Amino acid sequence: MQSRESCALADQQDPLAGFRQQFAIPEGVIYLDGNSLGVLPKTALARSQQVIAEEWGNGLIRSWNSADWFALPTRLGDKLASLLGAAAGEVVVTDTTSLNLFKALAAAVRIQQQAYPTRRVIVSERDNFPTDLYMVQGLIEFLQQGYELRLIDENLSLEQALDEDVAVLLLSHVNYRTAYLYDMAAVTDLAHRYGALTIWDLAHSAGALPVELNAAQADFAVGCTYKYLNGGPGAPAFIWVAARHQDRFWQPLSGWWGHQQPFAMSSDYQPAAGIRRFLCGTQPIVSMALVECGLEIALQADQALLRQKSLALTDLFIELVEQRCGAHPLSLITPREHARRGSHISFRHPQAYAITQALIAAEVIGDYREPEVLRFGVTPLYLSYSDIWEAVERLRQILDSGSWDKPEFHRRSAVT
Amino acid sequence: MQSRESCALADQQDPLAGFRQQFAIPEGVIYLDGNSLGVLPKTALARSQQVIAEEWGNGLIRSWNSADWFALPTRLGDKLASLLGAAAGEVVVTDTTSLNLFKALAAAVRIQQQAYPTRRVIVSERDNFPTDLYMVQGLIEFLQQGYELRLIDENLSLEQALDEDVAVLLLSHVNYRTAYLYDMAAVTDLAHRYGALTIWDLAHSAGALPVELNAAQADFAVGCTYKYLNGGPGAPAFIWVAARHQDRFWQPLSGWWGHQQPFAMSSDYQPAAGIRRFLCGTQPIVSMALVECGLEIALQADQALLRQKSLALTDLFIELVEQRCGAHPLSLITPREHARRGSHISFRHPQAYAITQALIAAEVIGDYREPEVLRFGVTPLYLSYSDIWEAVERLRQILDSGSWDKPEFHRRSAVT
């Protein structure tokens, strides 16, 4: 039976407890939305001043060389690689997740046109994060080559969806709503047995749990630095391409930063060797430089310990909700099985929207997701066992008192 | 005959002279590269602290609503519109110039497939900024629908290039190397008479001279905020789409930010009405917020006065070089005619690279462009007549003394 005291004790024994002090988290706030926007590393403000006042203000154009802005996408990519079970030279930090997905899709589709010229199916799942599906739809609609998007859902399993027509399998490693975690190695192996290439969206796994892209023999991956990697709002995303695929096709977003010699100013595109060909245009340097602050912290943490703590915290969350909020119609939609669970916890409740708003007013910041889902990001790097206790306690108070049922908590915002 | 004194006098009479104090420009530097990376607005540092410490650090995920991050791309776009002869609702600030060009190209190509199903030619020019050509090549290669890129060059004039096979004409308003300025209205009219749609790259004109997109009846435009608009290194770019075209096609980089209801989490893409459908993924908020600092300054300046000063400064530059450096093999490649001249000045010289480096060492920061081009950005918002005098004086000293011929000035950097 968990108690406030048992949580405090767990905090005393937590080998990762020290990481919290590397972040500036507002006093009193219990932040359970690090899977949507990570918190502020304390080093970020000074770093931004350096980039803005010194590198931009004083260095001006010279900083492309002197501050090595030119190498930022690959330098950050190399650092990030070690969190993804990838090697240096396989990752660049650049653009947005959606755009990187388009590059991966386009490359995968074209590689497959050589291997299996008639395959025209891209498999994903109906419950995938919508932008992933939208990018596939955009590509299909534009290509007009008879491609179709086949969606896994309650009527079609992954095994049923895979056949000899499938060119590409695109999945989120961890589902943004339920936190369902795929077995990347097993699914990749299954896809390969059908001759399909895999693209993994790591938005909800990179930085949250160990990812092993090369061990899983995955083909492509994309993801986000502004969630568990604490890179800052809308910070540039990343793309990983298995070394064996990098030089097989030049992706169509072929801007000058992906050119072999960007400053030769040739009128013909010649893709750079390796991962640089997945770059396109000039990157937002201030936002990108801040990615390094969050990365530096993530790189200090033992990934196995992080995973262990994440599971302990989400176990605790489930246990406390069941112990203390059992009278309310909350139903867990996150897998109980550790091997299938990411690092957030979601419950359905008919009044999930208003409850989320009431929780935010009580400084427990989670978020709402359609339909009727209360979602709580559980970030082991800066959350404590006591935070989880306190969050569930405030949830219990809101539910028991019915204080969520006020007009202001039902009003919808632009971004929900 | 110009002299140091006549330049000082011109500065005293310059109605725009006060703008310089709104920027932090390093003491002693004469910055002639504002057409590559603009200078630092003094408000940017405080704004970055507000965004990082308050909006990100304290507001966290709530800032999407409370700090209205959600509306940044359109809010900045609406402000920028007035500098482009465009209306509110026609511009978004987002992504990179290369990516926005891909969206414009894709939309233009598809609109034309309905009007003229057999047209398969995209016209641009060999001397266009390379990334523009690379993006066309990427699109053509990926589509595999028989499109071809036809390039204007010394053997093929614009008039010769246009015919009934042309779907799209893509030009830079001001050439990045020579500063040649197209007559946007006349060229657009010519293209339209052949049934072609126009895409204008405004990278070297937005913020430097009056742009009149709607008056010219242009179709699409893209451009950059980090040059004459002083938005910061790699700051997000912009795209303008004539209102009459916006709803005709959903461009293929169709991420969730371009969806009608991004947070409904529907699995089907439904493009937002209007310019929002040219958005794709989550934007780098810190870099994007800083764009507003430069924009605010640009919006205070009278565009006609700005143009007048730009021409006076480039006239002065040409005159001084001819007066004072006449013994050296510098040849002007920028048009003398005002109506055909943008806001930079370029000279060829067989040792342009080493001379550029020697000038930078003497704190006159211009840049080098292949082949053998010394390029000097002349930004009327913060340069003075005396700056031009001093720049040419240092150039003269370097040329007369031959001090450019040192090993360190011949060594190539990653970014030249």
Tab-separated table of N, CA and C in Angstrom, chain A residues 26 31 33 36 38-41 45 48-49 52 56-58 60-62 65 69-70 96 98-99 102 106 110 113 129-131 133-135 137-138 141-145 176 226 232-234 250 252-256 259 263 265-269 280 282-287 365 370 413-416, chain B residues 26 31 33 36 38-41 45 48-49 52 56-58 60-62 65 69-70 96 98-99 102 106 110 113 129-131 133-135 137-138 141-145 176 226 232-234 250 252-256 259 263 265-269 280 282-287 365 370 413-416:
chain	number	residue	atom	x	y	z
A	26	PRO	N	8.783	25.583	-12.454
A	26	PRO	CA	8.128	26.568	-11.587
A	26	PRO	C	7.720	25.945	-10.251
A	31	TYR	N	4.548	18.911	-13.108
A	31	TYR	CA	4.501	19.003	-14.565
A	31	TYR	C	4.439	17.620	-15.200
A	33	ASP	N	3.454	17.052	-18.378
A	33	ASP	CA	3.281	17.254	-19.811
A	33	ASP	C	4.618	17.330	-20.528
A	36	SER	N	4.837	16.509	-24.064
A	36	SER	CA	4.325	17.433	-25.066
A	36	SER	C	5.333	18.570	-25.241
A	38	GLY	N	8.918	19.573	-23.077
A	38	GLY	CA	9.825	19.362	-21.950
A	38	GLY	C	10.129	20.653	-21.214
A	39	VAL	N	10.747	20.524	-20.041
A	39	VAL	CA	11.034	21.681	-19.189
A	39	VAL	C	12.346	22.362	-19.598
A	40	LEU	N	12.620	23.472	-18.939
A	40	LEU	CA	13.750	24.346	-19.275
A	40	LEU	C	15.037	23.921	-18.555
A	41	PRO	N	16.066	23.504	-19.282
A	41	PRO	CA	17.361	23.264	-18.638
A	41	PRO	C	17.916	24.595	-18.135
A	45	LEU	N	19.288	29.524	-20.690
A	45	LEU	CA	19.224	30.979	-20.773
A	45	LEU	C	20.604	31.567	-21.098
A	48	SER	N	21.507	30.802	-24.659
A	48	SER	CA	20.808	31.639	-25.644
A	48	SER	C	21.458	33.020	-25.703
A	49	GLN	N	21.882	33.530	-24.567
A	49	GLN	CA	22.544	34.837	-24.572
A	49	GLN	C	23.852	34.779	-25.342
A	52	ILE	N	22.906	34.612	-29.026
A	52	ILE	CA	22.309	35.830	-29.562
A	52	ILE	C	23.285	37.006	-29.479
A	56	TRP	N	25.613	35.716	-32.759
A	56	TRP	CA	24.902	36.508	-33.756
A	56	TRP	C	25.359	37.976	-33.694
A	57	GLY	N	25.218	38.605	-32.534
A	57	GLY	CA	25.461	40.041	-32.428
A	57	GLY	C	26.881	40.448	-32.798
A	58	ASN	N	27.865	39.776	-32.207
A	58	ASN	CA	29.251	40.162	-32.474
A	58	ASN	C	29.889	39.366	-33.605
A	60	LEU	N	28.361	37.734	-36.017
A	60	LEU	CA	27.614	37.923	-37.260
A	60	LEU	C	27.895	36.775	-38.225
A	61	ILE	N	28.026	37.063	-39.493
A	61	ILE	CA	28.135	36.000	-40.490
A	61	ILE	C	29.342	35.080	-40.230
A	62	ARG	N	30.356	35.612	-39.546
A	62	ARG	CA	31.554	34.809	-39.278
A	62	ARG	C	31.256	33.589	-38.422
A	65	ASN	N	31.381	29.846	-39.402
A	65	ASN	CA	32.642	29.131	-39.205
A	65	ASN	C	33.105	29.170	-37.751
A	69	TRP	N	28.353	26.947	-36.518
A	69	TRP	CA	26.932	26.745	-36.780
A	69	TRP	C	26.730	25.714	-37.894
A	70	PHE	N	27.672	25.736	-38.834
A	70	PHE	CA	27.554	24.850	-39.987
A	70	PHE	C	27.395	23.392	-39.570
A	96	THR	N	11.353	19.693	-39.029
A	96	THR	CA	10.328	19.217	-38.100
A	96	THR	C	10.130	17.711	-38.290
A	98	SER	N	7.424	16.149	-38.956
A	98	SER	CA	6.603	15.917	-40.147
A	98	SER	C	7.450	15.950	-41.417
A	99	LEU	N	8.314	16.940	-41.522
A	99	LEU	CA	9.141	17.071	-42.727
A	99	LEU	C	10.141	15.931	-42.822
A	102	PHE	N	8.482	12.961	-44.140
A	102	PHE	CA	8.311	13.023	-45.602
A	102	PHE	C	9.586	12.561	-46.304
A	106	ALA	N	9.698	9.274	-48.580
A	106	ALA	CA	10.058	9.410	-49.995
A	106	ALA	C	11.242	8.514	-50.325
A	110	ARG	N	11.051	5.153	-52.773
A	110	ARG	CA	11.880	5.047	-53.974
A	110	ARG	C	12.840	3.859	-53.926
A	113	GLN	N	10.787	0.987	-54.898
A	113	GLN	CA	10.426	0.929	-56.328
A	113	GLN	C	11.471	0.165	-57.118
A	129	PHE	N	-0.138	9.082	-34.487
A	129	PHE	CA	-0.270	10.528	-34.356
A	129	PHE	C	-0.655	11.089	-35.725
A	130	PRO	N	-1.710	11.913	-35.779
A	130	PRO	CA	-2.289	12.285	-37.071
A	130	PRO	C	-1.310	12.840	-38.094
A	131	THR	N	-0.342	13.651	-37.678
A	131	THR	CA	0.516	14.254	-38.703
A	131	THR	C	1.246	13.187	-39.508
A	133	LEU	N	0.048	10.366	-40.486
A	133	LEU	CA	-0.877	9.920	-41.530
A	133	LEU	C	-1.074	11.026	-42.579
A	134	TYR	N	-1.117	12.262	-42.124
A	134	TYR	CA	-1.305	13.374	-43.063
A	134	TYR	C	-0.138	13.483	-44.042
A	135	MET	N	1.070	13.237	-43.547
A	135	MET	CA	2.226	13.330	-44.438
A	135	MET	C	2.171	12.213	-45.482
A	137	GLN	N	-0.570	10.867	-46.592
A	137	GLN	CA	-1.640	11.256	-47.511
A	137	GLN	C	-1.155	12.326	-48.493
A	138	GLY	N	-0.376	13.269	-47.999
A	138	GLY	CA	0.160	14.323	-48.871
A	138	GLY	C	1.056	13.740	-49.948
A	141	GLU	N	-1.123	11.576	-52.487
A	141	GLU	CA	-1.934	12.456	-53.327
A	141	GLU	C	-1.070	13.164	-54.371
A	142	PHE	N	0.138	13.539	-53.962
A	142	PHE	CA	0.996	14.293	-54.861
A	142	PHE	C	1.625	13.393	-55.923
A	143	LEU	N	2.030	12.186	-55.497
A	143	LEU	CA	2.727	11.287	-56.421
A	143	LEU	C	1.826	10.775	-57.537
A	144	GLN	N	0.567	10.522	-57.192
A	144	GLN	CA	-0.380	9.971	-58.174
A	144	GLN	C	0.174	8.723	-58.863
A	145	GLN	N	0.736	7.841	-58.064
A	145	GLN	CA	1.264	6.592	-58.633
A	145	GLN	C	0.556	5.381	-58.046
A	176	TYR	N	1.037	8.044	-28.986
A	176	TYR	CA	0.937	9.348	-28.301
A	176	TYR	C	-0.227	9.395	-27.320
A	226	TYR	N	11.697	18.238	-28.535
A	226	TYR	CA	11.088	19.169	-27.571
A	226	TYR	C	10.227	18.479	-26.523
A	232	GLY	N	13.261	22.596	-26.034
A	232	GLY	CA	12.624	23.911	-26.178
A	232	GLY	C	11.448	23.846	-27.134
A	233	PRO	N	10.536	24.831	-27.010
A	233	PRO	CA	9.306	24.783	-27.796
A	233	PRO	C	9.569	24.731	-29.310
A	234	GLY	N	9.056	23.679	-29.927
A	234	GLY	CA	9.208	23.533	-31.376
A	234	GLY	C	10.640	23.360	-31.841
A	250	TRP	N	18.386	10.116	-53.267
A	250	TRP	CA	18.338	11.462	-52.690
A	250	TRP	C	16.898	11.864	-52.519
A	252	PRO	N	13.515	14.029	-51.943
A	252	PRO	CA	13.113	15.140	-52.812
A	252	PRO	C	13.185	16.532	-52.185
A	253	LEU	N	13.310	16.634	-50.868
A	253	LEU	CA	13.459	17.960	-50.256
A	253	LEU	C	14.951	18.304	-50.274
A	254	SER	N	15.439	18.414	-51.498
A	254	SER	CA	16.879	18.409	-51.747
A	254	SER	C	17.421	19.830	-51.823
A	255	GLY	N	17.432	20.495	-50.694
A	255	GLY	CA	17.959	21.856	-50.637
A	255	GLY	C	19.476	21.880	-50.535
A	256	TRP	N	19.992	23.089	-50.528
A	256	TRP	CA	21.452	23.263	-50.632
A	256	TRP	C	22.233	22.699	-49.467
A	259	HIS	N	23.555	19.330	-50.185
A	259	HIS	CA	24.420	19.216	-51.362
A	259	HIS	C	25.840	18.841	-50.935
A	263	PHE	N	28.559	25.372	-51.052
A	263	PHE	CA	29.038	26.713	-51.410
A	263	PHE	C	29.758	26.769	-52.748
A	265	MET	N	28.005	26.461	-55.302
A	265	MET	CA	26.962	27.159	-56.054
A	265	MET	C	26.772	26.576	-57.457
A	266	SER	N	26.895	25.265	-57.533
A	266	SER	CA	26.617	24.581	-58.785
A	266	SER	C	25.116	24.592	-59.044
A	267	SER	N	24.723	24.579	-60.312
A	267	SER	CA	23.285	24.557	-60.591
A	267	SER	C	22.711	23.136	-60.576
A	268	ASP	N	23.562	22.130	-60.440
A	268	ASP	CA	23.082	20.743	-60.388
A	268	ASP	C	23.190	20.160	-58.989
A	269	TYR	N	22.119	19.536	-58.551
A	269	TYR	CA	22.136	18.930	-57.231
A	269	TYR	C	22.944	17.654	-57.232
A	280	CYS	N	18.102	20.076	-45.641
A	280	CYS	CA	17.480	20.801	-46.751
A	280	CYS	C	17.938	22.265	-46.740
A	282	THR	N	18.603	26.253	-44.458
A	282	THR	CA	19.278	26.846	-43.303
A	282	THR	C	18.431	26.677	-42.045
A	283	GLN	N	19.068	26.256	-40.978
A	283	GLN	CA	18.334	25.912	-39.760
A	283	GLN	C	18.233	27.085	-38.778
A	284	PRO	N	17.183	27.088	-37.955
A	284	PRO	CA	17.000	28.145	-36.954
A	284	PRO	C	18.001	27.959	-35.815
A	285	ILE	N	19.103	28.690	-35.913
A	285	ILE	CA	20.274	28.429	-35.064
A	285	ILE	C	19.980	28.624	-33.577
A	286	VAL	N	19.225	29.671	-33.224
A	286	VAL	CA	18.996	29.900	-31.789
A	286	VAL	C	18.231	28.714	-31.195
A	287	SER	N	17.139	28.332	-31.834
A	287	SER	CA	16.379	27.186	-31.330
A	287	SER	C	17.218	25.919	-31.349
A	365	ILE	N	-0.138	19.839	-14.227
A	365	ILE	CA	-0.269	20.085	-15.663
A	365	ILE	C	-0.100	18.789	-16.434
A	370	GLU	N	-8.178	13.972	-27.522
A	370	GLU	CA	-9.409	13.384	-28.032
A	370	GLU	C	-9.237	11.880	-28.122
A	413	SER	N	-9.763	25.807	-25.568
A	413	SER	CA	-8.709	26.723	-26.020
A	413	SER	C	-8.321	26.391	-27.461
A	414	ALA	N	-7.520	27.287	-28.048
A	414	ALA	CA	-7.047	27.050	-29.425
A	414	ALA	C	-6.248	25.747	-29.482
A	415	VAL	N	-5.341	25.594	-28.550
A	415	VAL	CA	-4.546	24.370	-28.478
A	415	VAL	C	-5.017	23.621	-27.240
A	416	THR	N	-5.505	22.428	-27.434
A	416	THR	CA	-6.035	21.679	-26.288
A	416	THR	C	-5.094	20.538	-25.939
B	26	PRO	N	28.719	45.530	-33.779
B	26	PRO	CA	29.999	45.604	-33.065
B	26	PRO	C	30.782	46.860	-33.445
B	31	TYR	N	29.610	46.497	-41.594
B	31	TYR	CA	28.967	45.217	-41.892
B	31	TYR	C	28.245	45.273	-43.232
B	33	ASP	N	27.282	42.546	-44.956
B	33	ASP	CA	26.791	41.196	-45.220
B	33	ASP	C	25.377	41.008	-44.671
B	36	SER	N	23.204	38.462	-46.100
B	36	SER	CA	23.438	37.042	-45.827
B	36	SER	C	22.921	36.735	-44.428
B	38	GLY	N	21.425	39.302	-41.300
B	38	GLY	CA	21.170	40.635	-40.754
B	38	GLY	C	21.712	40.784	-39.343
B	39	VAL	N	21.742	42.024	-38.872
B	39	VAL	CA	22.311	42.329	-37.560
B	39	VAL	C	21.272	42.134	-36.452
B	40	LEU	N	21.743	42.284	-35.228
B	40	LEU	CA	20.954	42.002	-34.021
B	40	LEU	C	20.126	43.216	-33.573
B	41	PRO	N	18.806	43.122	-33.602
B	41	PRO	CA	17.999	44.195	-33.018
B	41	PRO	C	18.242	44.223	-31.507
B	45	LEU	N	17.512	40.384	-27.316
B	45	LEU	CA	17.998	39.660	-26.147
B	45	LEU	C	16.921	39.590	-25.059
B	48	SER	N	14.199	37.235	-26.122
B	48	SER	CA	14.563	35.821	-25.999
B	48	SER	C	14.463	35.376	-24.543
B	49	GLN	N	14.847	36.257	-23.631
B	49	GLN	CA	14.746	35.899	-22.215
B	49	GLN	C	13.294	35.716	-21.812
B	52	ILE	N	12.184	32.390	-23.313
B	52	ILE	CA	12.814	31.213	-22.708
B	52	ILE	C	12.452	31.096	-21.222
B	56	TRP	N	8.539	29.690	-21.948
B	56	TRP	CA	8.886	28.266	-21.878
B	56	TRP	C	9.033	27.823	-20.416
B	57	GLY	N	9.923	28.472	-19.676
B	57	GLY	CA	10.252	28.020	-18.324
B	57	GLY	C	9.057	27.997	-17.388
B	58	ASN	N	8.335	29.112	-17.314
B	58	ASN	CA	7.205	29.184	-16.381
B	58	ASN	C	5.874	28.792	-17.018
B	60	LEU	N	5.405	26.984	-19.710
B	60	LEU	CA	5.451	25.607	-20.216
B	60	LEU	C	4.372	25.398	-21.274
B	61	ILE	N	3.740	24.258	-21.280
B	61	ILE	CA	2.807	23.917	-22.360
B	61	ILE	C	1.664	24.929	-22.475
B	62	ARG	N	1.349	25.607	-21.373
B	62	ARG	CA	0.251	26.583	-21.390
B	62	ARG	C	0.507	27.730	-22.351
B	65	ASN	N	-1.317	28.580	-25.663
B	65	ASN	CA	-2.479	29.466	-25.598
B	65	ASN	C	-2.121	30.823	-24.991
B	69	TRP	N	1.585	31.249	-28.879
B	69	TRP	CA	2.534	30.655	-29.815
B	69	TRP	C	1.811	30.093	-31.038
B	70	PHE	N	0.607	29.618	-30.786
B	70	PHE	CA	-0.159	28.997	-31.868
B	70	PHE	C	-0.303	29.930	-33.067
B	96	THR	N	11.683	26.691	-43.880
B	96	THR	CA	12.804	27.342	-44.557
B	96	THR	C	12.376	27.770	-45.962
B	98	SER	N	13.716	26.995	-48.758
B	98	SER	CA	13.719	25.825	-49.644
B	98	SER	C	12.420	25.035	-49.506
B	99	LEU	N	12.006	24.796	-48.272
B	99	LEU	CA	10.791	24.008	-48.049
B	99	LEU	C	9.557	24.760	-48.539
B	102	PHE	N	9.270	24.389	-52.152
B	102	PHE	CA	8.713	23.088	-52.538
B	102	PHE	C	7.188	23.123	-52.478
B	106	ALA	N	4.901	22.677	-55.734
B	106	ALA	CA	3.964	21.552	-55.778
B	106	ALA	C	2.555	22.058	-56.028
B	110	ARG	N	0.393	21.409	-59.524
B	110	ARG	CA	-0.901	20.724	-59.508
B	110	ARG	C	-2.038	21.606	-60.019
B	113	GLN	N	-1.816	21.367	-63.662
B	113	GLN	CA	-2.242	20.076	-64.237
B	113	GLN	C	-3.730	20.098	-64.564
B	129	PHE	N	19.677	31.334	-57.282
B	129	PHE	CA	20.330	30.762	-56.106
B	129	PHE	C	20.156	29.242	-56.155
B	130	PRO	N	21.249	28.498	-56.001
B	130	PRO	CA	21.200	27.057	-56.281
B	130	PRO	C	20.093	26.285	-55.586
B	131	THR	N	19.783	26.592	-54.334
B	131	THR	CA	18.793	25.752	-53.655
B	131	THR	C	17.457	25.782	-54.391
B	133	LEU	N	17.010	25.804	-57.573
B	133	LEU	CA	17.103	24.815	-58.652
B	133	LEU	C	17.107	23.396	-58.081
B	134	TYR	N	17.775	23.220	-56.948
B	134	TYR	CA	17.839	21.882	-56.340
B	134	TYR	C	16.447	21.408	-55.910
B	135	MET	N	15.649	22.322	-55.403
B	135	MET	CA	14.303	21.919	-54.979
B	135	MET	C	13.459	21.513	-56.199
B	137	GLN	N	14.684	20.257	-58.928
B	137	GLN	CA	15.229	18.960	-59.356
B	137	GLN	C	14.708	17.830	-58.459
B	138	GLY	N	14.629	18.096	-57.157
B	138	GLY	CA	14.110	17.080	-56.235
B	138	GLY	C	12.674	16.738	-56.550
B	141	GLU	N	12.476	14.825	-60.028
B	141	GLU	CA	13.011	13.470	-59.894
B	141	GLU	C	12.045	12.567	-59.129
B	142	PHE	N	11.405	13.144	-58.118
B	142	PHE	CA	10.513	12.341	-57.291
B	142	PHE	C	9.195	12.055	-58.002
B	143	LEU	N	8.670	13.072	-58.699
B	143	LEU	CA	7.360	12.923	-59.337
B	143	LEU	C	7.374	11.919	-60.479
B	144	GLN	N	8.477	11.898	-61.214
B	144	GLN	CA	8.574	11.020	-62.389
B	144	GLN	C	7.384	11.169	-63.325
B	145	GLN	N	7.022	12.390	-63.608
B	145	GLN	CA	5.909	12.638	-64.525
B	145	GLN	C	6.362	13.414	-65.750
B	176	TYR	N	21.072	36.772	-56.253
B	176	TYR	CA	21.921	36.749	-55.051
B	176	TYR	C	23.348	37.175	-55.348
B	226	TYR	N	16.061	36.243	-42.399
B	226	TYR	CA	17.326	36.440	-41.682
B	226	TYR	C	18.312	37.337	-42.427
B	232	GLY	N	17.467	36.953	-37.354
B	232	GLY	CA	18.346	36.049	-36.608
B	232	GLY	C	18.805	34.884	-37.464
B	233	PRO	N	19.921	34.251	-37.066
B	233	PRO	CA	20.517	33.198	-37.891
B	233	PRO	C	19.545	32.052	-38.180
B	234	GLY	N	19.308	31.811	-39.453
B	234	GLY	CA	18.429	30.715	-39.861
B	234	GLY	C	16.990	30.879	-39.418
B	250	TRP	N	-4.114	21.260	-51.893
B	250	TRP	CA	-3.363	21.145	-50.634
B	250	TRP	C	-1.976	20.644	-50.956
B	252	PRO	N	1.735	19.054	-50.684
B	252	PRO	CA	2.016	17.711	-50.159
B	252	PRO	C	2.724	17.651	-48.811
B	253	LEU	N	3.301	18.746	-48.343
B	253	LEU	CA	3.917	18.733	-47.011
B	253	LEU	C	2.822	19.076	-46.004
B	254	SER	N	1.859	18.154	-45.966
B	254	SER	CA	0.571	18.421	-45.323
B	254	SER	C	0.562	17.910	-43.889
B	255	GLY	N	1.323	18.570	-43.049
B	255	GLY	CA	1.372	18.199	-41.638
B	255	GLY	C	0.203	18.778	-40.853
B	256	TRP	N	0.174	18.425	-39.579
B	256	TRP	CA	-0.990	18.740	-38.753
B	256	TRP	C	-1.236	20.226	-38.554
B	259	HIS	N	-3.754	21.525	-40.914
B	259	HIS	CA	-5.070	20.875	-40.880
B	259	HIS	C	-6.132	21.864	-40.406
B	263	PHE	N	-6.217	19.826	-33.612
B	263	PHE	CA	-6.329	19.100	-32.347
B	263	PHE	C	-7.546	18.186	-32.266
B	265	MET	N	-7.491	15.588	-33.991
B	265	MET	CA	-6.786	14.311	-34.102
B	265	MET	C	-7.519	13.338	-35.036
B	266	SER	N	-8.077	13.891	-36.082
B	266	SER	CA	-8.697	13.052	-37.102
B	266	SER	C	-7.608	12.333	-37.886
B	267	SER	N	-7.922	11.149	-38.400
B	267	SER	CA	-6.910	10.449	-39.192
B	267	SER	C	-6.913	10.889	-40.658
B	268	ASP	N	-7.858	11.727	-41.050
B	268	ASP	CA	-7.900	12.215	-42.439
B	268	ASP	C	-7.493	13.672	-42.534
B	269	TYR	N	-6.626	13.953	-43.464
B	269	TYR	CA	-6.188	15.325	-43.645
B	269	TYR	C	-7.267	16.154	-44.318
B	280	CYS	N	3.113	23.197	-41.854
B	280	CYS	CA	3.321	21.748	-41.815
B	280	CYS	C	3.449	21.274	-40.364
B	282	THR	N	5.339	21.668	-36.143
B	282	THR	CA	5.552	22.600	-35.043
B	282	THR	C	6.799	23.455	-35.296
B	283	GLN	N	6.674	24.755	-35.076
B	283	GLN	CA	7.748	25.673	-35.437
B	283	GLN	C	8.699	25.955	-34.263
B	284	PRO	N	9.951	26.295	-34.578
B	284	PRO	CA	10.945	26.615	-33.541
B	284	PRO	C	10.621	27.979	-32.927
B	285	ILE	N	9.939	27.950	-31.796
B	285	ILE	CA	9.320	29.153	-31.243
B	285	ILE	C	10.346	30.218	-30.857
B	286	VAL	N	11.466	29.807	-30.271
B	286	VAL	CA	12.427	30.831	-29.844
B	286	VAL	C	12.942	31.592	-31.062
B	287	SER	N	13.391	30.866	-32.073
B	287	SER	CA	13.876	31.530	-33.284
B	287	SER	C	12.768	32.351	-33.939
B	365	ILE	N	33.141	43.594	-43.386
B	365	ILE	CA	32.623	42.243	-43.590
B	365	ILE	C	31.669	42.210	-44.767
B	370	GLU	N	31.160	32.367	-55.442
B	370	GLU	CA	31.710	31.787	-56.664
B	370	GLU	C	31.027	32.412	-57.863
B	413	SER	N	37.305	28.315	-45.839
B	413	SER	CA	36.535	27.902	-44.667
B	413	SER	C	35.412	26.963	-45.103
B	414	ALA	N	34.756	26.332	-44.103
B	414	ALA	CA	33.628	25.446	-44.411
B	414	ALA	C	32.527	26.239	-45.118
B	415	VAL	N	32.203	27.385	-44.567
B	415	VAL	CA	31.197	28.244	-45.180
B	415	VAL	C	31.923	29.454	-45.728
B	416	THR	N	31.841	29.659	-47.023
B	416	THR	CA	32.561	30.785	-47.626
B	416	THR	C	31.587	31.860	-48.036
